PDB file of C-alpha atoms in Angstrom:
ATOM      1  CA  MET Q1468    -106.153  13.355-127.428  1.00  0.00           C
ATOM      2  CA  LEU Q1469    -105.625   9.734-128.419  1.00  0.00           C
ATOM      3  CA  GLU Q1470    -106.843   9.497-131.967  1.00  0.00           C
ATOM      4  CA  VAL Q1471    -107.001   6.062-133.457  1.00  0.00           C
ATOM      5  CA  GLY Q1472    -108.797   7.026-136.657  1.00  0.00           C
ATOM      6  CA  MET Q1473    -111.931   5.137-135.707  1.00  0.00           C
ATOM      7  CA  GLN Q1474    -115.491   6.142-135.152  1.00  0.00           C
ATOM      8  CA  VAL Q1475    -116.756   6.346-131.596  1.00  0.00           C
ATOM      9  CA  ASP Q1476    -119.929   4.341-131.143  1.00  0.00           C
ATOM     10  CA  PRO Q1477    -122.808   6.260-129.615  1.00  0.00           C
ATOM     11  CA  GLN Q1478    -124.121   4.883-126.351  1.00  0.00           C
ATOM     12  CA  PRO Q1479    -127.721   6.004-126.151  1.00  0.00           C
ATOM     13  CA  GLY Q1480    -129.056   5.003-122.780  1.00  0.00           C
ATOM     14  CA  GLY Q1481    -126.168   2.584-122.243  1.00  0.00           C
ATOM     15  CA  ALA Q1482    -126.360   1.069-118.805  1.00  0.00           C
ATOM     16  CA  SER Q1483    -123.584  -0.332-116.700  1.00  0.00           C
ATOM     17  CA  GLN Q1484    -123.239  -4.065-116.893  1.00  0.00           C
ATOM     18  CA  PRO Q1485    -123.525  -6.070-113.695  1.00  0.00           C
ATOM     19  CA  ALA Q1486    -120.243  -6.899-112.030  1.00  0.00           C
ATOM     20  CA  ALA Q1487    -120.788 -10.579-112.835  1.00  0.00           C
ATOM     21  CA  GLU Q1488    -120.496  -9.757-116.540  1.00  0.00           C
ATOM     22  CA  HIS Q1489    -116.968  -8.387-116.555  1.00  0.00           C
ATOM     23  CA  TRP Q1490    -116.276  -9.313-120.141  1.00  0.00           C
ATOM     24  CA  PRO Q1491    -118.755  -7.852-122.592  1.00  0.00           C
ATOM     25  CA  THR Q1492    -118.156 -10.526-125.205  1.00  0.00           C
ATOM     26  CA  PRO Q1493    -121.228 -11.588-127.187  1.00  0.00           C
ATOM     27  CA  ASP Q1494    -121.964 -14.352-124.690  1.00  0.00           C
ATOM     28  CA  ALA Q1495    -120.443 -12.481-121.671  1.00  0.00           C
ATOM     29  CA  SER Q1496    -118.457 -15.558-120.783  1.00  0.00           C
ATOM     30  CA  GLU Q1497    -114.686 -15.268-121.087  1.00  0.00           C
ATOM     31  CA  PRO Q1498    -111.932 -12.680-121.356  1.00  0.00           C
ATOM     32  CA  PRO Q1499    -110.711 -11.835-124.847  1.00  0.00           C
ATOM     33  CA  GLU Q1500    -107.800 -13.702-126.368  1.00  0.00           C
ATOM     34  CA  GLU Q1501    -104.444 -12.441-127.585  1.00  0.00           C
ATOM     35  CA  GLY Q1502    -104.687 -10.892-131.047  1.00  0.00           C
ATOM     36  CA  GLU Q1503    -108.427 -10.201-130.779  1.00  0.00           C
ATOM     37  CA  ALA Q1504    -109.615  -6.666-131.543  1.00  0.00           C
ATOM     38  CA  CYS Q1505    -110.086  -4.525-128.441  1.00  0.00           C
ATOM     39  CA  ASP Q1506    -111.877  -1.290-127.621  1.00  0.00           C
ATOM     40  CA  LEU Q1507    -110.215   1.818-126.206  1.00  0.00           C
ATOM     41  CA  VAL Q1508    -111.510   3.955-123.321  1.00  0.00           C
ATOM     42  CA  THR Q1509    -110.007   7.447-123.373  1.00  0.00           C
ATOM     43  CA  VAL Q1510    -110.079   9.814-120.412  1.00  0.00           C
ATOM     44  CA  PRO Q1511    -108.378  13.050-119.377  1.00  0.00           C
ATOM     45  CA  ALA Q1512    -104.863  12.314-118.119  1.00  0.00           C
ATOM     46  CA  ARG Q1513    -105.470  13.535-114.562  1.00  0.00           C
ATOM     47  CA  GLN Q1514    -108.450  11.240-114.058  1.00  0.00           C
ATOM     48  CA  GLY Q1515    -106.733   8.384-115.869  1.00  0.00           C
ATOM     49  CA  LEU Q1516    -103.570   8.592-113.762  1.00  0.00           C
ATOM     50  CA  GLU Q1517    -105.642   8.616-110.586  1.00  0.00           C
ATOM     51  CA  ALA Q1518    -107.608   5.602-111.858  1.00  0.00           C
ATOM     52  CA  VAL Q1519    -104.398   3.708-112.677  1.00  0.00           C
ATOM     53  CA  ASP Q1520    -103.200   4.355-109.128  1.00  0.00           C
ATOM     54  CA  ILE Q1521    -106.538   3.176-107.694  1.00  0.00           C
ATOM     55  CA  LEU Q1522    -106.490   0.023-109.832  1.00  0.00           C
ATOM     56  CA  ARG Q1523    -102.909  -0.897-108.988  1.00  0.00           C
ATOM     57  CA  ARG Q1524    -103.294  -0.099-105.279  1.00  0.00           C
ATOM     58  CA  GLY Q1525    -106.531  -2.031-105.045  1.00  0.00           C
ATOM     59  CA  GLY Q1526    -105.105  -5.162-106.616  1.00  0.00           C
ATOM     60  CA  ALA Q1527    -107.588  -5.153-109.501  1.00  0.00           C
ATOM     61  CA  PRO Q1528    -107.810  -8.588-111.094  1.00  0.00           C
ATOM     62  CA  LEU Q1529    -106.684  -7.253-114.454  1.00  0.00           C
ATOM     63  CA  VAL Q1530    -105.113  -3.924-115.237  1.00  0.00           C
ATOM     64  CA  GLY Q1531    -104.431  -3.954-118.940  1.00  0.00           C
ATOM     65  CA  PRO Q1532    -102.139  -1.842-121.074  1.00  0.00           C
ATOM     66  CA  VAL Q1533    -102.558   1.927-120.881  1.00  0.00           C
ATOM     67  CA  LEU Q1534    -101.532   4.373-123.616  1.00  0.00           C
ATOM     68  CA  HIS Q1535    -100.780   8.082-123.267  1.00  0.00           C
ATOM     69  CA  ASP Q1536    -100.895  10.588-126.069  1.00  0.00           C
ATOM     70  CA  GLY Q1537     -97.834  12.595-127.077  1.00  0.00           C
ATOM     71  CA  SER Q1538     -98.951  15.714-125.214  1.00  0.00           C
ATOM     72  CA  CYS Q1539    -100.006  13.652-122.165  1.00  0.00           C
ATOM     73  CA  ASP Q1540    -103.527  15.132-122.265  1.00  0.00           C
ATOM     74  CA  THR Q1541    -105.327  11.784-122.353  1.00  0.00           C
ATOM     75  CA  LEU Q1542    -104.855   8.173-121.373  1.00  0.00           C
ATOM     76  CA  GLY Q1543    -106.304   5.198-123.197  1.00  0.00           C
ATOM     77  CA  PHE Q1544    -107.213   1.924-121.480  1.00  0.00           C
ATOM     78  CA  LEU Q1545    -107.405  -1.205-123.634  1.00  0.00           C
ATOM     79  CA  VAL Q1546    -110.658  -2.978-122.812  1.00  0.00           C
ATOM     80  CA  PRO Q1547    -112.408  -6.079-124.205  1.00  0.00           C
ATOM     81  CA  PRO Q1548    -114.185  -5.894-127.546  1.00  0.00           C
ATOM     82  CA  GLY Q1549    -117.837  -4.970-127.183  1.00  0.00           C
ATOM     83  CA  THR Q1550    -117.254  -2.521-124.317  1.00  0.00           C
ATOM     84  CA  ALA Q1551    -118.100   0.500-126.496  1.00  0.00           C
ATOM     85  CA  ALA Q1552    -121.648  -0.749-127.013  1.00  0.00           C
ATOM     86  CA  GLY Q1553    -122.501  -0.271-123.321  1.00  0.00           C
ATOM     87  CA  TRP Q1554    -120.000   2.338-122.123  1.00  0.00           C
ATOM     88  CA  ASP Q1555    -121.734   5.084-120.142  1.00  0.00           C
ATOM     89  CA  MET Q1556    -119.076   6.904-118.151  1.00  0.00           C
ATOM     90  CA  PRO Q1557    -119.435  10.709-118.363  1.00  0.00           C
ATOM     91  CA  GLY Q1558    -116.211  12.498-119.251  1.00  0.00           C
ATOM     92  CA  SER Q1559    -114.798   9.548-121.155  1.00  0.00           C
ATOM     93  CA  ALA Q1560    -115.234   7.923-124.532  1.00  0.00           C
ATOM     94  CA  CYS Q1561    -115.035   4.316-125.615  1.00  0.00           C
ATOM     95  CA  THR Q1562    -114.036   3.653-129.203  1.00  0.00           C
ATOM     96  CA  ARG Q1563    -114.831   0.440-130.995  1.00  0.00           C
ATOM     97  CA  THR Q1564    -111.689  -0.252-132.978  1.00  0.00           C
ATOM     98  CA  SER Q1565    -112.938  -3.195-135.024  1.00  0.00           C
ATOM     99  CA  GLY Q1566    -109.336  -4.397-134.926  1.00  0.00           C
ATOM    100  CA  ARG Q1567    -107.964  -1.476-136.958  1.00  0.00           C
ATOM    101  CA  GLY Q1568    -104.633  -1.077-135.225  1.00  0.00           C
ATOM    102  CA  LEU Q1569    -105.695  -2.070-131.723  1.00  0.00           C
ATOM    103  CA  ARG Q1570    -105.604  -5.713-130.836  1.00  0.00           C
ATOM    104  CA  ILE Q1571    -105.145  -7.501-127.533  1.00  0.00           C
ATOM    105  CA  PRO Q1572    -101.358  -7.367-127.165  1.00  0.00           C
ATOM    106  CA  PRO Q1573     -99.242 -10.464-126.672  1.00  0.00           C
ATOM    107  CA  PHE Q1574     -99.296 -11.729-123.119  1.00  0.00           C
ATOM    108  CA  PRO Q1575     -96.393 -11.036-120.731  1.00  0.00           C
ATOM    109  CA  GLY Q1576     -92.948 -11.177-122.168  1.00  0.00           C
ATOM    110  CA  ALA Q1577     -93.496  -9.044-125.267  1.00  0.00           C
ATOM    111  CA  GLN Q1578     -93.552  -5.261-125.410  1.00  0.00           C
ATOM    112  CA  PRO Q1579     -94.828  -4.197-128.832  1.00  0.00           C
ATOM    113  CA  GLU Q1580     -94.679  -0.681-130.161  1.00  0.00           C
ATOM    114  CA  PRO Q1581     -97.722   1.420-129.280  1.00  0.00           C
ATOM    115  CA  PRO Q1582    -100.446   0.802-131.883  1.00  0.00           C
ATOM    116  CA  VAL Q1583    -101.235   4.485-132.424  1.00  0.00           C
ATOM    117  CA  THR Q1584     -98.717   6.952-133.871  1.00  0.00           C
ATOM    118  CA  GLY Q1585     -97.747   9.668-131.395  1.00  0.00           C
ATOM    119  CA  THR Q1586     -98.530   7.600-128.309  1.00  0.00           C
ATOM    120  CA  GLY Q1587     -96.510   5.710-125.757  1.00  0.00           C
ATOM    121  CA  TRP Q1588     -97.171   3.059-123.146  1.00  0.00           C
ATOM    122  CA  LEU Q1589     -97.850   4.215-119.605  1.00  0.00           C
ATOM    123  CA  LEU Q1590     -98.334   0.553-118.690  1.00  0.00           C
ATOM    124  CA  PRO Q1591     -96.876  -1.631-121.457  1.00  0.00           C
ATOM    125  CA  PRO Q1592     -98.451  -4.995-122.336  1.00  0.00           C
ATOM    126  CA  GLY Q1593     -95.531  -6.987-120.920  1.00  0.00           C
ATOM    127  CA  ASP Q1594     -96.224  -5.572-117.449  1.00  0.00           C
ATOM    128  CA  THR Q1595    -100.014  -5.997-117.395  1.00  0.00           C
ATOM    129  CA  GLY Q1596    -102.938  -8.285-118.019  1.00  0.00           C
ATOM    130  CA  PRO Q1597    -104.308  -8.442-121.575  1.00  0.00           C
ATOM    131  CA  VAL Q1598    -107.021  -5.753-121.029  1.00  0.00           C
ATOM    132  CA  THR Q1599    -108.655  -3.844-118.182  1.00  0.00           C
ATOM    133  CA  ASP Q1600    -111.979  -5.151-116.901  1.00  0.00           C
ATOM    134  CA  PRO Q1601    -114.499  -2.452-117.925  1.00  0.00           C
ATOM    135  CA  VAL Q1602    -116.610  -2.810-114.765  1.00  0.00           C
ATOM    136  CA  VAL Q1603    -113.562  -2.340-112.546  1.00  0.00           C
ATOM    137  CA  LEU Q1604    -112.332   0.527-114.756  1.00  0.00           C
ATOM    138  CA  ARG Q1605    -115.702   2.292-114.541  1.00  0.00           C
ATOM    139  CA  GLU Q1606    -115.584   2.080-110.731  1.00  0.00           C
ATOM    140  CA  ALA Q1607    -111.983   3.360-110.601  1.00  0.00           C
ATOM    141  CA  LEU Q1608    -112.771   6.267-112.940  1.00  0.00           C
ATOM    142  CA  GLY Q1609    -115.762   7.208-110.780  1.00  0.00           C
ATOM    143  CA  GLU Q1610    -113.649   7.137-107.628  1.00  0.00           C
ATOM    144  CA  ALA Q1611    -110.920   9.140-109.380  1.00  0.00           C
ATOM    145  CA  ALA Q1612    -113.435  11.810-110.422  1.00  0.00           C
ATOM    146  CA  ARG Q1613    -114.715  12.094-106.842  1.00  0.00           C
ATOM    147  CA  LEU Q1614    -111.163  12.410-105.450  1.00  0.00           C
ATOM    148  CA  ILE Q1615    -110.255  15.080-108.001  1.00  0.00           C
ATOM    149  CA  GLU Q1616    -113.428  17.038-107.270  1.00  0.00           C
ATOM    150  CA  ALA Q1617    -112.750  16.855-103.515  1.00  0.00           C
ATOM    151  CA  ALA Q1618    -109.148  18.002-103.994  1.00  0.00           C
ATOM    152  CA  ASP Q1619    -110.217  20.889-106.231  1.00  0.00           C
ATOM    153  CA  ASN Q1620    -112.851  21.994-103.705  1.00  0.00           C
ATOM    154  CA  CYS Q1621    -110.242  22.229-100.945  1.00  0.00           C
ATOM    155  CA  ARG Q1622    -108.451  25.124-102.626  1.00  0.00           C
TER     156      ARG Q1622
END
């Protein structure tokens, strides 16, 4: 599992944000900037890989960098700061990093080392947007879970 040495924020009763508020910044106005602390959504690898495929196929406005752990058990999506406060997707966790090791990577052209020891980039920062929109990610993870359940029920 991706372990960034940070505490996961509890999300009691956290509700999904409306699609119009894609960036959960304090004023819900703009995407985060390069170098700003980001949050990390971790999911099981199977669901995460399906979600990446859904996001890339669907032409999502922003698919940000995605990390994988060394054993390839989990994937981690970099999302805007503040996402952890309202994350409510069963089967996943959103960690508030407070900038400790995870910051919005440089925009296209640079490919930094993964910020967490024992991880690698599935989608490196140079090939992506700065972060993944949490509303779009939530929808893709939900669709991925439904597809996986349907496939498993066909056996």
